[in-house]
């Protein structure tokens, strides 16, 4: 540790009060010749007490400084503000904007946002990047290289949107369309806004949405968050924009980035659920100010809440006939966060996924909808395969010895897997179509899940076993596992029986009704 010297320069001297005290007392022999012993003793005792007190104060100060370090993100934001004040170097400004994107703490973001000069500088950099003409879509697809102008647009745009959606206002987004001479505060959005301002903001958000694609590779979560928020606001401003309801490479790029993020992000789940429940922002078109506040609340979500769980469940249960990945992505992300994340919020996990985890059954109904074209059913068949792997990975990620234990994490995850598979099997058996071609895929999934369980001798759920549930979580797990095993056996018999009858007489209907 180094302390400032007399002129403020760093010095390597650390006070040693024990040795300094000895140096202080080395001349007392000379004093004794001139003063009486009593006065010398009192003076020495007083100085020793002063040295002890100074030593205690020093060590207390050092301990506090080590135990409570300064906020690193706040120091980071202070450095960014200084750079934005003085630097004109394009490379330094580019990396400073990228550093803004790395800050998550709202207090630190508010420090940058509250500094008018820094915020205006980022706004101006984004506005300058928007002035560069956009390349045609054909050239973008053919050219694998990324222009520096494209990078500037993405970095400066993401940094500016990150501040606005975190701690800013709709008025500051609308201010992009002005010449920069005016500055809207959060209250100024109450002033009349022209249709031209909304049109220019819509074009800005659409331009930024198209700028990010697979050429950029895997990016930090904030890039997906800011672009999802921008897409929701764009859908609110222009309900005819189908960005969330078309199989586009731009939407797939963002959803793939979210799926590959480990661990998952709570604000990703909040934004995707909001996109599902508002049909991509379309249902919020009447009140843009209120829509911005909802988007901002979703963007700043940093931990699970009961409201988020309810929104995720509503998105999962939504029966949309559009060909979209949104509900399945909400299901996968909610499963990853609530089930595979931790078992501390079991109640919210059931609120988000449903007591019976019905999403697999919802996908199955879309796959078997004969009124829809084959391409539609094939699309959802692929999403069903992804969800199958998600559920299977829930068990695969736990070592076998912890399954046989069973560990707390295994018991927590198993109850959701049991309910998901049981509801899925029940949905298929309710259709009473044992010879449907999709049953083979379903049976293979159920068998793989069952094979992941540790050996467990099934027994009938008698009254005694129901009483065992009260004895502890391990007994409850055994009871649930027995019920699950029985459900798997019934489903196996249901599908296998249909396969046997189909093999015996594929064209004779009387063979199907003979056993019945």
mmCIF file of N, CA, C and O in Angstrom, residues 268-358:
data_model
loop_
_atom_site.group_PDB
_atom_site.id
_atom_site.type_symbol
_atom_site.label_atom_id
_atom_site.label_comp_id
_atom_site.label_asym_id
_atom_site.label_seq_id
_atom_site.Cartn_x
_atom_site.Cartn_y
_atom_site.Cartn_z
ATOM 1 N N UNK A 268 -34.095 -10.431 -21.051
ATOM 2 C CA UNK A 268 -34.442 -11.092 -22.304
ATOM 3 C C UNK A 268 -35.808 -11.766 -22.190
ATOM 4 O O UNK A 268 -36.654 -11.658 -23.087
ATOM 5 N N UNK A 269 -36.026 -12.460 -21.078
ATOM 6 C CA UNK A 269 -37.307 -13.127 -20.868
ATOM 7 C C UNK A 269 -38.437 -12.106 -20.790
ATOM 8 O O UNK A 269 -39.514 -12.305 -21.373
ATOM 9 N N UNK A 270 -38.216 -11.003 -20.081
ATOM 10 C CA UNK A 270 -39.254 -9.982 -19.945
ATOM 11 C C UNK A 270 -39.593 -9.359 -21.296
ATOM 12 O O UNK A 270 -40.770 -9.121 -21.612
ATOM 13 N N UNK A 271 -38.580 -9.092 -22.123
ATOM 14 C CA UNK A 271 -38.824 -8.471 -23.426
ATOM 15 C C UNK A 271 -39.519 -9.439 -24.379
ATOM 16 O O UNK A 271 -40.434 -9.046 -25.125
ATOM 17 N N UNK A 272 -39.109 -10.707 -24.381
ATOM 18 C CA UNK A 272 -39.752 -11.689 -25.253
ATOM 19 C C UNK A 272 -41.206 -11.935 -24.830
ATOM 20 O O UNK A 272 -42.100 -12.062 -25.683
ATOM 21 N N UNK A 273 -41.446 -11.985 -23.531
ATOM 22 C CA UNK A 273 -42.825 -12.162 -23.057
ATOM 23 C C UNK A 273 -43.686 -10.962 -23.444
ATOM 24 O O UNK A 273 -44.846 -11.118 -23.855
ATOM 25 N N UNK A 274 -43.117 -9.759 -23.340
ATOM 26 C CA UNK A 274 -43.863 -8.566 -23.738
ATOM 27 C C UNK A 274 -44.147 -8.581 -25.239
ATOM 28 O O UNK A 274 -45.239 -8.178 -25.672
ATOM 29 N N UNK A 275 -43.191 -9.059 -26.027
ATOM 30 C CA UNK A 275 -43.412 -9.154 -27.474
ATOM 31 C C UNK A 275 -44.540 -10.129 -27.794
ATOM 32 O O UNK A 275 -45.359 -9.878 -28.690
ATOM 33 N N UNK A 276 -44.601 -11.233 -27.075
ATOM 34 C CA UNK A 276 -45.683 -12.204 -27.289
ATOM 35 C C UNK A 276 -47.033 -11.627 -26.881
ATOM 36 O O UNK A 276 -48.012 -11.724 -27.625
ATOM 37 N N UNK A 277 -47.083 -11.033 -25.708
ATOM 38 C CA UNK A 277 -48.362 -10.598 -25.150
ATOM 39 C C UNK A 277 -48.905 -9.335 -25.797
ATOM 40 O O UNK A 277 -50.081 -9.003 -25.612
ATOM 41 N N UNK A 278 -48.061 -8.602 -26.527
ATOM 42 C CA UNK A 278 -48.533 -7.399 -27.230
ATOM 43 C C UNK A 278 -48.466 -7.576 -28.738
ATOM 44 O O UNK A 278 -48.571 -6.585 -29.457
ATOM 45 N N UNK A 279 -48.289 -8.832 -29.174
ATOM 46 C CA UNK A 279 -48.201 -9.130 -30.606
ATOM 47 C C UNK A 279 -47.157 -8.257 -31.284
ATOM 48 O O UNK A 279 -47.411 -7.571 -32.281
ATOM 49 N N UNK A 280 -45.966 -8.278 -30.698
ATOM 50 C CA UNK A 280 -44.858 -7.519 -31.259
ATOM 51 C C UNK A 280 -44.993 -6.028 -31.101
ATOM 52 O O UNK A 280 -44.396 -5.258 -31.865
ATOM 53 N N UNK A 281 -45.729 -5.574 -30.085
ATOM 54 C CA UNK A 281 -45.932 -4.150 -29.846
ATOM 55 C C UNK A 281 -47.164 -3.583 -30.519
ATOM 56 O O UNK A 281 -47.502 -2.409 -30.308
ATOM 57 N N UNK A 282 -47.866 -4.388 -31.314
ATOM 58 C CA UNK A 282 -49.011 -3.865 -32.070
ATOM 59 C C UNK A 282 -50.130 -3.383 -31.165
ATOM 60 O O UNK A 282 -50.777 -2.371 -31.456
ATOM 61 N N UNK A 283 -50.403 -4.096 -30.089
ATOM 62 C CA UNK A 283 -51.538 -3.727 -29.228
ATOM 63 C C UNK A 283 -51.242 -2.510 -28.370
ATOM 64 O O UNK A 283 -52.131 -2.040 -27.655
ATOM 65 N N UNK A 284 -50.024 -1.960 -28.410
ATOM 66 C CA UNK A 284 -49.674 -0.784 -27.620
ATOM 67 C C UNK A 284 -49.642 0.483 -28.474
ATOM 68 O O UNK A 284 -49.133 1.521 -28.034
ATOM 69 N N UNK A 285 -50.140 0.428 -29.689
ATOM 70 C CA UNK A 285 -49.963 1.533 -30.632
ATOM 71 C C UNK A 285 -50.736 2.789 -30.237
ATOM 72 O O UNK A 285 -50.390 3.888 -30.679
ATOM 73 N N UNK A 286 -51.774 2.661 -29.407
ATOM 74 C CA UNK A 286 -52.599 3.816 -29.075
ATOM 75 C C UNK A 286 -51.919 4.759 -28.090
ATOM 76 O O UNK A 286 -52.176 5.959 -28.114
ATOM 77 N N UNK A 287 -51.071 4.238 -27.212
ATOM 78 C CA UNK A 287 -50.418 5.065 -26.194
ATOM 79 C C UNK A 287 -48.906 4.804 -26.238
ATOM 80 O O UNK A 287 -48.406 3.875 -25.601
ATOM 81 N N UNK A 288 -48.211 5.621 -26.995
ATOM 82 C CA UNK A 288 -46.780 5.406 -27.194
ATOM 83 C C UNK A 288 -46.006 5.656 -25.909
ATOM 84 O O UNK A 288 -45.055 4.933 -25.589
ATOM 85 N N UNK A 289 -46.391 6.693 -25.138
ATOM 86 C CA UNK A 289 -45.699 6.972 -23.872
ATOM 87 C C UNK A 289 -45.800 5.795 -22.912
ATOM 88 O O UNK A 289 -44.803 5.383 -22.297
ATOM 89 N N UNK A 290 -47.004 5.252 -22.785
ATOM 90 C CA UNK A 290 -47.204 4.103 -21.898
ATOM 91 C C UNK A 290 -46.454 2.882 -22.422
ATOM 92 O O UNK A 290 -45.902 2.106 -21.645
ATOM 93 N N UNK A 291 -46.437 2.719 -23.725
ATOM 94 C CA UNK A 291 -45.701 1.600 -24.314
ATOM 95 C C UNK A 291 -44.212 1.705 -24.006
ATOM 96 O O UNK A 291 -43.565 0.704 -23.676
ATOM 97 N N UNK A 292 -43.658 2.920 -24.104
ATOM 98 C CA UNK A 292 -42.235 3.096 -23.794
ATOM 99 C C UNK A 292 -41.946 2.729 -22.349
ATOM 100 O O UNK A 292 -40.928 2.090 -22.057
ATOM 101 N N UNK A 293 -42.823 3.103 -21.429
ATOM 102 C CA UNK A 293 -42.596 2.774 -20.015
ATOM 103 C C UNK A 293 -42.646 1.263 -19.780
ATOM 104 O O UNK A 293 -41.872 0.729 -18.978
ATOM 105 N N UNK A 294 -43.538 0.568 -20.480
ATOM 106 C CA UNK A 294 -43.588 -0.892 -20.349
ATOM 107 C C UNK A 294 -42.316 -1.529 -20.900
ATOM 108 O O UNK A 294 -41.773 -2.464 -20.308
ATOM 109 N N UNK A 295 -41.857 -1.029 -22.034
ATOM 110 C CA UNK A 295 -40.619 -1.559 -22.617
ATOM 111 C C UNK A 295 -39.448 -1.282 -21.693
ATOM 112 O O UNK A 295 -38.578 -2.140 -21.484
ATOM 113 N N UNK A 296 -39.418 -0.086 -21.124
ATOM 114 C CA UNK A 296 -38.326 0.269 -20.215
ATOM 115 C C UNK A 296 -38.339 -0.600 -18.964
ATOM 116 O O UNK A 296 -37.284 -1.019 -18.470
ATOM 117 N N UNK A 297 -39.532 -0.896 -18.439
ATOM 118 C CA UNK A 297 -39.633 -1.765 -17.263
ATOM 119 C C UNK A 297 -39.129 -3.170 -17.582
ATOM 120 O O UNK A 297 -38.442 -3.802 -16.766
ATOM 121 N N UNK A 298 -39.454 -3.678 -18.765
ATOM 122 C CA UNK A 298 -38.960 -4.998 -19.158
ATOM 123 C C UNK A 298 -37.454 -4.967 -19.375
ATOM 124 O O UNK A 298 -36.734 -5.902 -19.005
ATOM 125 N N UNK A 299 -36.954 -3.883 -19.959
ATOM 126 C CA UNK A 299 -35.526 -3.772 -20.257
ATOM 127 C C UNK A 299 -34.679 -3.740 -18.989
ATOM 128 O O UNK A 299 -33.546 -4.259 -18.972
ATOM 129 N N UNK A 300 -35.193 -3.141 -17.930
ATOM 130 C CA UNK A 300 -34.425 -3.007 -16.687
ATOM 131 C C UNK A 300 -34.685 -4.146 -15.711
ATOM 132 O O UNK A 300 -34.268 -4.057 -14.547
ATOM 133 N N UNK A 301 -35.366 -5.195 -16.127
ATOM 134 C CA UNK A 301 -35.610 -6.344 -15.250
ATOM 135 C C UNK A 301 -34.301 -7.073 -14.981
ATOM 136 O O UNK A 301 -33.620 -7.518 -15.909
ATOM 137 N N UNK A 302 -33.947 -7.202 -13.724
ATOM 138 C CA UNK A 302 -32.686 -7.837 -13.349
ATOM 139 C C UNK A 302 -32.864 -9.036 -12.432
ATOM 140 O O UNK A 302 -31.887 -9.716 -12.107
ATOM 141 N N UNK A 303 -34.096 -9.304 -11.995
ATOM 142 C CA UNK A 303 -34.348 -10.449 -11.124
ATOM 143 C C UNK A 303 -35.779 -10.921 -11.330
ATOM 144 O O UNK A 303 -36.624 -10.164 -11.838
ATOM 145 N N UNK A 304 -36.080 -12.162 -10.971
ATOM 146 C CA UNK A 304 -37.428 -12.682 -11.202
ATOM 147 C C UNK A 304 -38.448 -12.055 -10.269
ATOM 148 O O UNK A 304 -38.154 -11.736 -9.117
ATOM 149 N N UNK A 305 -39.639 -11.861 -10.782
ATOM 150 C CA UNK A 305 -40.751 -11.350 -9.991
ATOM 151 C C UNK A 305 -41.992 -12.158 -10.324
ATOM 152 O O UNK A 305 -42.045 -12.870 -11.338
ATOM 153 N N UNK A 306 -43.006 -12.031 -9.484
ATOM 154 C CA UNK A 306 -44.264 -12.703 -9.765
ATOM 155 C C UNK A 306 -44.911 -12.194 -11.038
ATOM 156 O O UNK A 306 -45.503 -12.972 -11.802
ATOM 157 N N UNK A 307 -44.775 -10.892 -11.306
ATOM 158 C CA UNK A 307 -45.352 -10.326 -12.530
ATOM 159 C C UNK A 307 -44.667 -10.889 -13.766
ATOM 160 O O UNK A 307 -45.322 -11.174 -14.787
ATOM 161 N N UNK A 308 -43.345 -11.057 -13.705
ATOM 162 C CA UNK A 308 -42.630 -11.642 -14.838
ATOM 163 C C UNK A 308 -43.053 -13.085 -15.065
ATOM 164 O O UNK A 308 -43.233 -13.517 -16.215
ATOM 165 N N UNK A 309 -43.243 -13.840 -13.988
ATOM 166 C CA UNK A 309 -43.684 -15.227 -14.119
ATOM 167 C C UNK A 309 -45.064 -15.303 -14.773
ATOM 168 O O UNK A 309 -45.305 -16.132 -15.658
ATOM 169 N N UNK A 310 -45.965 -14.424 -14.360
ATOM 170 C CA UNK A 310 -47.308 -14.409 -14.955
ATOM 171 C C UNK A 310 -47.250 -14.028 -16.435
ATOM 172 O O UNK A 310 -47.976 -14.598 -17.261
ATOM 173 N N UNK A 311 -46.388 -13.054 -16.771
ATOM 174 C CA UNK A 311 -46.264 -12.642 -18.169
ATOM 175 C C UNK A 311 -45.698 -13.763 -19.023
ATOM 176 O O UNK A 311 -46.134 -13.978 -20.172
ATOM 177 N N UNK A 312 -44.722 -14.507 -18.489
ATOM 178 C CA UNK A 312 -44.150 -15.632 -19.239
ATOM 179 C C UNK A 312 -45.198 -16.715 -19.467
ATOM 180 O O UNK A 312 -45.300 -17.279 -20.569
ATOM 181 N N UNK A 313 -46.001 -17.019 -18.456
ATOM 182 C CA UNK A 313 -47.037 -18.044 -18.612
ATOM 183 C C UNK A 313 -48.081 -17.610 -19.635
ATOM 184 O O UNK A 313 -48.534 -18.413 -20.458
ATOM 185 N N UNK A 314 -48.459 -16.342 -19.609
ATOM 186 C CA UNK A 314 -49.415 -15.834 -20.579
ATOM 187 C C UNK A 314 -48.853 -15.950 -21.996
ATOM 188 O O UNK A 314 -49.579 -16.285 -22.948
ATOM 189 N N UNK A 315 -47.563 -15.674 -22.161
ATOM 190 C CA UNK A 315 -46.942 -15.777 -23.484
ATOM 191 C C UNK A 315 -46.871 -17.227 -23.954
ATOM 192 O O UNK A 315 -47.092 -17.522 -25.135
ATOM 193 N N UNK A 316 -46.567 -18.136 -23.029
ATOM 194 C CA UNK A 316 -46.465 -19.556 -23.390
ATOM 195 C C UNK A 316 -47.823 -20.120 -23.782
ATOM 196 O O UNK A 316 -47.941 -20.897 -24.729
ATOM 197 N N UNK A 317 -48.872 -19.720 -23.083
ATOM 198 C CA UNK A 317 -50.204 -20.257 -23.348
ATOM 199 C C UNK A 317 -50.895 -19.597 -24.530
ATOM 200 O O UNK A 317 -51.959 -20.018 -24.947
ATOM 201 N N UNK A 318 -50.330 -18.499 -25.045
ATOM 202 C CA UNK A 318 -50.970 -17.786 -26.143
ATOM 203 C C UNK A 318 -51.047 -18.649 -27.392
ATOM 204 O O UNK A 318 -50.021 -19.131 -27.885
ATOM 205 N N UNK A 319 -52.237 -18.851 -27.920
ATOM 206 C CA UNK A 319 -52.428 -19.675 -29.118
ATOM 207 C C UNK A 319 -52.393 -18.775 -30.347
ATOM 208 O O UNK A 319 -53.428 -18.299 -30.816
ATOM 209 N N UNK A 320 -51.219 -18.500 -30.838
ATOM 210 C CA UNK A 320 -51.071 -17.665 -32.027
ATOM 211 C C UNK A 320 -50.902 -18.561 -33.252
ATOM 212 O O UNK A 320 -50.120 -19.500 -33.244
ATOM 213 N N UNK A 321 -51.621 -18.236 -34.287
ATOM 214 C CA UNK A 321 -51.543 -19.033 -35.508
ATOM 215 C C UNK A 321 -50.418 -18.562 -36.425
ATOM 216 O O UNK A 321 -50.158 -19.178 -37.451
ATOM 217 N N UNK A 322 -49.764 -17.445 -36.058
ATOM 218 C CA UNK A 322 -48.641 -17.003 -36.862
ATOM 219 C C UNK A 322 -47.467 -17.970 -36.714
ATOM 220 O O UNK A 322 -47.302 -18.626 -35.694
ATOM 221 N N UNK A 323 -46.687 -18.017 -37.752
ATOM 222 C CA UNK A 323 -45.494 -18.859 -37.730
ATOM 223 C C UNK A 323 -44.376 -18.073 -37.059
ATOM 224 O O UNK A 323 -43.646 -17.308 -37.694
ATOM 225 N N UNK A 324 -44.231 -18.248 -35.771
ATOM 226 C CA UNK A 324 -43.258 -17.479 -35.001
ATOM 227 C C UNK A 324 -42.609 -18.361 -33.944
ATOM 228 O O UNK A 324 -43.237 -19.298 -33.422
ATOM 229 N N UNK A 325 -41.376 -18.035 -33.620
ATOM 230 C CA UNK A 325 -40.627 -18.764 -32.592
ATOM 231 C C UNK A 325 -40.834 -18.195 -31.196
ATOM 232 O O UNK A 325 -40.344 -18.769 -30.217
ATOM 233 N N UNK A 326 -41.522 -17.083 -31.093
ATOM 234 C CA UNK A 326 -41.548 -16.365 -29.820
ATOM 235 C C UNK A 326 -42.044 -17.208 -28.644
ATOM 236 O O UNK A 326 -41.381 -17.265 -27.605
ATOM 237 N N UNK A 327 -43.213 -17.874 -28.727
ATOM 238 C CA UNK A 327 -43.652 -18.646 -27.550
ATOM 239 C C UNK A 327 -42.675 -19.749 -27.149
ATOM 240 O O UNK A 327 -42.449 -19.972 -25.948
ATOM 241 N N UNK A 328 -42.095 -20.428 -28.131
ATOM 242 C CA UNK A 328 -41.141 -21.493 -27.783
ATOM 243 C C UNK A 328 -39.875 -20.917 -27.171
ATOM 244 O O UNK A 328 -39.279 -21.523 -26.272
ATOM 245 N N UNK A 329 -39.446 -19.736 -27.629
ATOM 246 C CA UNK A 329 -38.266 -19.118 -27.041
ATOM 247 C C UNK A 329 -38.548 -18.664 -25.614
ATOM 248 O O UNK A 329 -37.678 -18.750 -24.739
ATOM 249 N N UNK A 330 -39.766 -18.172 -25.364
ATOM 250 C CA UNK A 330 -40.137 -17.813 -23.993
ATOM 251 C C UNK A 330 -40.138 -19.057 -23.108
ATOM 252 O O UNK A 330 -39.635 -19.035 -21.973
ATOM 253 N N UNK A 331 -40.683 -20.156 -23.618
ATOM 254 C CA UNK A 331 -40.702 -21.401 -22.836
ATOM 255 C C UNK A 331 -39.285 -21.875 -22.530
ATOM 256 O O UNK A 331 -38.963 -22.217 -21.378
ATOM 257 N N UNK A 332 -38.421 -21.885 -23.538
ATOM 258 C CA UNK A 332 -37.054 -22.381 -23.327
ATOM 259 C C UNK A 332 -36.284 -21.494 -22.353
ATOM 260 O O UNK A 332 -35.548 -21.996 -21.485
ATOM 261 N N UNK A 333 -36.445 -20.180 -22.490
ATOM 262 C CA UNK A 333 -35.710 -19.283 -21.602
ATOM 263 C C UNK A 333 -36.280 -19.332 -20.183
ATOM 264 O O UNK A 333 -35.524 -19.309 -19.205
ATOM 265 N N UNK A 334 -37.610 -19.406 -20.050
ATOM 266 C CA UNK A 334 -38.210 -19.532 -18.719
ATOM 267 C C UNK A 334 -37.789 -20.844 -18.060
ATOM 268 O O UNK A 334 -37.521 -20.890 -16.852
ATOM 269 N N UNK A 335 -37.715 -21.900 -18.837
ATOM 270 C CA UNK A 335 -37.259 -23.188 -18.293
ATOM 271 C C UNK A 335 -35.806 -23.096 -17.834
ATOM 272 O O UNK A 335 -35.441 -23.580 -16.753
ATOM 273 N N UNK A 336 -34.981 -22.470 -18.655
ATOM 274 C CA UNK A 336 -33.562 -22.348 -18.311
ATOM 275 C C UNK A 336 -33.366 -21.533 -17.035
ATOM 276 O O UNK A 336 -32.550 -21.886 -16.166
ATOM 277 N N UNK A 337 -34.105 -20.437 -16.891
ATOM 278 C CA UNK A 337 -33.913 -19.541 -15.754
ATOM 279 C C UNK A 337 -34.585 -20.054 -14.485
ATOM 280 O O UNK A 337 -33.985 -20.049 -13.408
ATOM 281 N N UNK A 338 -35.834 -20.489 -14.593
ATOM 282 C CA UNK A 338 -36.588 -20.876 -13.402
ATOM 283 C C UNK A 338 -36.279 -22.292 -12.944
ATOM 284 O O UNK A 338 -36.218 -22.563 -11.747
ATOM 285 N N UNK A 339 -36.099 -23.213 -13.893
ATOM 286 C CA UNK A 339 -35.900 -24.623 -13.528
ATOM 287 C C UNK A 339 -34.418 -24.950 -13.373
ATOM 288 O O UNK A 339 -33.997 -25.502 -12.353
ATOM 289 N N UNK A 340 -33.625 -24.629 -14.378
ATOM 290 C CA UNK A 340 -32.200 -24.987 -14.353
ATOM 291 C C UNK A 340 -31.354 -23.953 -13.629
ATOM 292 O O UNK A 340 -30.199 -24.224 -13.314
ATOM 293 N N UNK A 341 -31.906 -22.775 -13.365
ATOM 294 C CA UNK A 341 -31.124 -21.742 -12.689
ATOM 295 C C UNK A 341 -30.934 -22.045 -11.221
ATOM 296 O O UNK A 341 -29.830 -22.218 -10.739
ATOM 297 N N UNK A 342 -32.019 -22.127 -10.481
ATOM 298 C CA UNK A 342 -31.949 -22.426 -9.045
ATOM 299 C C UNK A 342 -33.331 -22.822 -8.576
ATOM 300 O O UNK A 342 -34.331 -22.538 -9.233
ATOM 301 N N UNK A 343 -33.376 -23.466 -7.430
ATOM 302 C CA UNK A 343 -34.643 -23.898 -6.864
ATOM 303 C C UNK A 343 -35.163 -22.991 -5.772
ATOM 304 O O UNK A 343 -35.966 -23.407 -4.948
ATOM 305 N N UNK A 344 -34.697 -21.743 -5.751
ATOM 306 C CA UNK A 344 -35.076 -20.843 -4.672
ATOM 307 C C UNK A 344 -36.438 -20.202 -4.891
ATOM 308 O O UNK A 344 -37.006 -19.648 -3.968
ATOM 309 N N UNK A 345 -36.934 -20.220 -6.127
ATOM 310 C CA UNK A 345 -38.204 -19.559 -6.433
ATOM 311 C C UNK A 345 -39.144 -20.571 -7.079
ATOM 312 O O UNK A 345 -39.555 -20.426 -8.225
ATOM 313 N N UNK A 346 -39.457 -21.604 -6.343
ATOM 314 C CA UNK A 346 -40.290 -22.684 -6.878
ATOM 315 C C UNK A 346 -41.686 -22.187 -7.238
ATOM 316 O O UNK A 346 -42.243 -22.558 -8.272
ATOM 317 N N UNK A 347 -42.261 -21.329 -6.400
ATOM 318 C CA UNK A 347 -43.615 -20.836 -6.666
ATOM 319 C C UNK A 347 -43.663 -20.046 -7.967
ATOM 320 O O UNK A 347 -44.568 -20.218 -8.789
ATOM 321 N N UNK A 348 -42.669 -19.173 -8.185
ATOM 322 C CA UNK A 348 -42.629 -18.398 -9.429
ATOM 323 C C UNK A 348 -42.373 -19.291 -10.636
ATOM 324 O O UNK A 348 -42.855 -19.012 -11.737
ATOM 325 N N UNK A 349 -41.607 -20.360 -10.427
ATOM 326 C CA UNK A 349 -41.350 -21.283 -11.536
ATOM 327 C C UNK A 349 -42.649 -21.943 -11.997
ATOM 328 O O UNK A 349 -42.902 -22.067 -13.206
ATOM 329 N N UNK A 350 -43.489 -22.335 -11.065
ATOM 330 C CA UNK A 350 -44.777 -22.928 -11.442
ATOM 331 C C UNK A 350 -45.709 -21.891 -12.053
ATOM 332 O O UNK A 350 -46.504 -22.200 -12.934
ATOM 333 N N UNK A 351 -45.601 -20.644 -11.591
ATOM 334 C CA UNK A 351 -46.421 -19.591 -12.196
ATOM 335 C C UNK A 351 -45.992 -19.307 -13.627
ATOM 336 O O UNK A 351 -46.823 -18.979 -14.479
ATOM 337 N N UNK A 352 -44.692 -19.420 -13.911
ATOM 338 C CA UNK A 352 -44.189 -19.124 -15.255
ATOM 339 C C UNK A 352 -44.449 -20.261 -16.230
ATOM 340 O O UNK A 352 -44.763 -20.024 -17.402
ATOM 341 N N UNK A 353 -44.339 -21.493 -15.767
ATOM 342 C CA UNK A 353 -44.449 -22.649 -16.657
ATOM 343 C C UNK A 353 -45.790 -23.357 -16.549
ATOM 344 O O UNK A 353 -46.110 -24.196 -17.395
ATOM 345 N N UNK A 354 -46.570 -23.046 -15.514
ATOM 346 C CA UNK A 354 -47.850 -23.711 -15.328
ATOM 347 C C UNK A 354 -47.705 -24.935 -14.445
ATOM 348 O O UNK A 354 -46.672 -25.615 -14.453
ATOM 349 N N UNK A 355 -48.723 -25.212 -13.670
ATOM 350 C CA UNK A 355 -48.678 -26.360 -12.766
ATOM 351 C C UNK A 355 -48.511 -27.681 -13.509
ATOM 352 O O UNK A 355 -47.996 -28.649 -12.967
ATOM 353 N N UNK A 356 -48.959 -27.714 -14.764
ATOM 354 C CA UNK A 356 -48.842 -28.945 -15.537
ATOM 355 C C UNK A 356 -47.906 -28.799 -16.731
ATOM 356 O O UNK A 356 -47.836 -29.683 -17.572
ATOM 357 N N UNK A 357 -47.203 -27.661 -16.843
ATOM 358 C CA UNK A 357 -46.224 -27.419 -17.912
ATOM 359 C C UNK A 357 -46.808 -27.848 -19.261
ATOM 360 O O UNK A 357 -46.388 -28.844 -19.843
ATOM 361 N N UNK A 358 -47.786 -27.118 -19.791
ATOM 362 C CA UNK A 358 -48.546 -27.602 -20.939
ATOM 363 C C UNK A 358 -47.954 -27.287 -22.311
ATOM 364 O O UNK A 358 -48.584 -27.604 -23.322
#
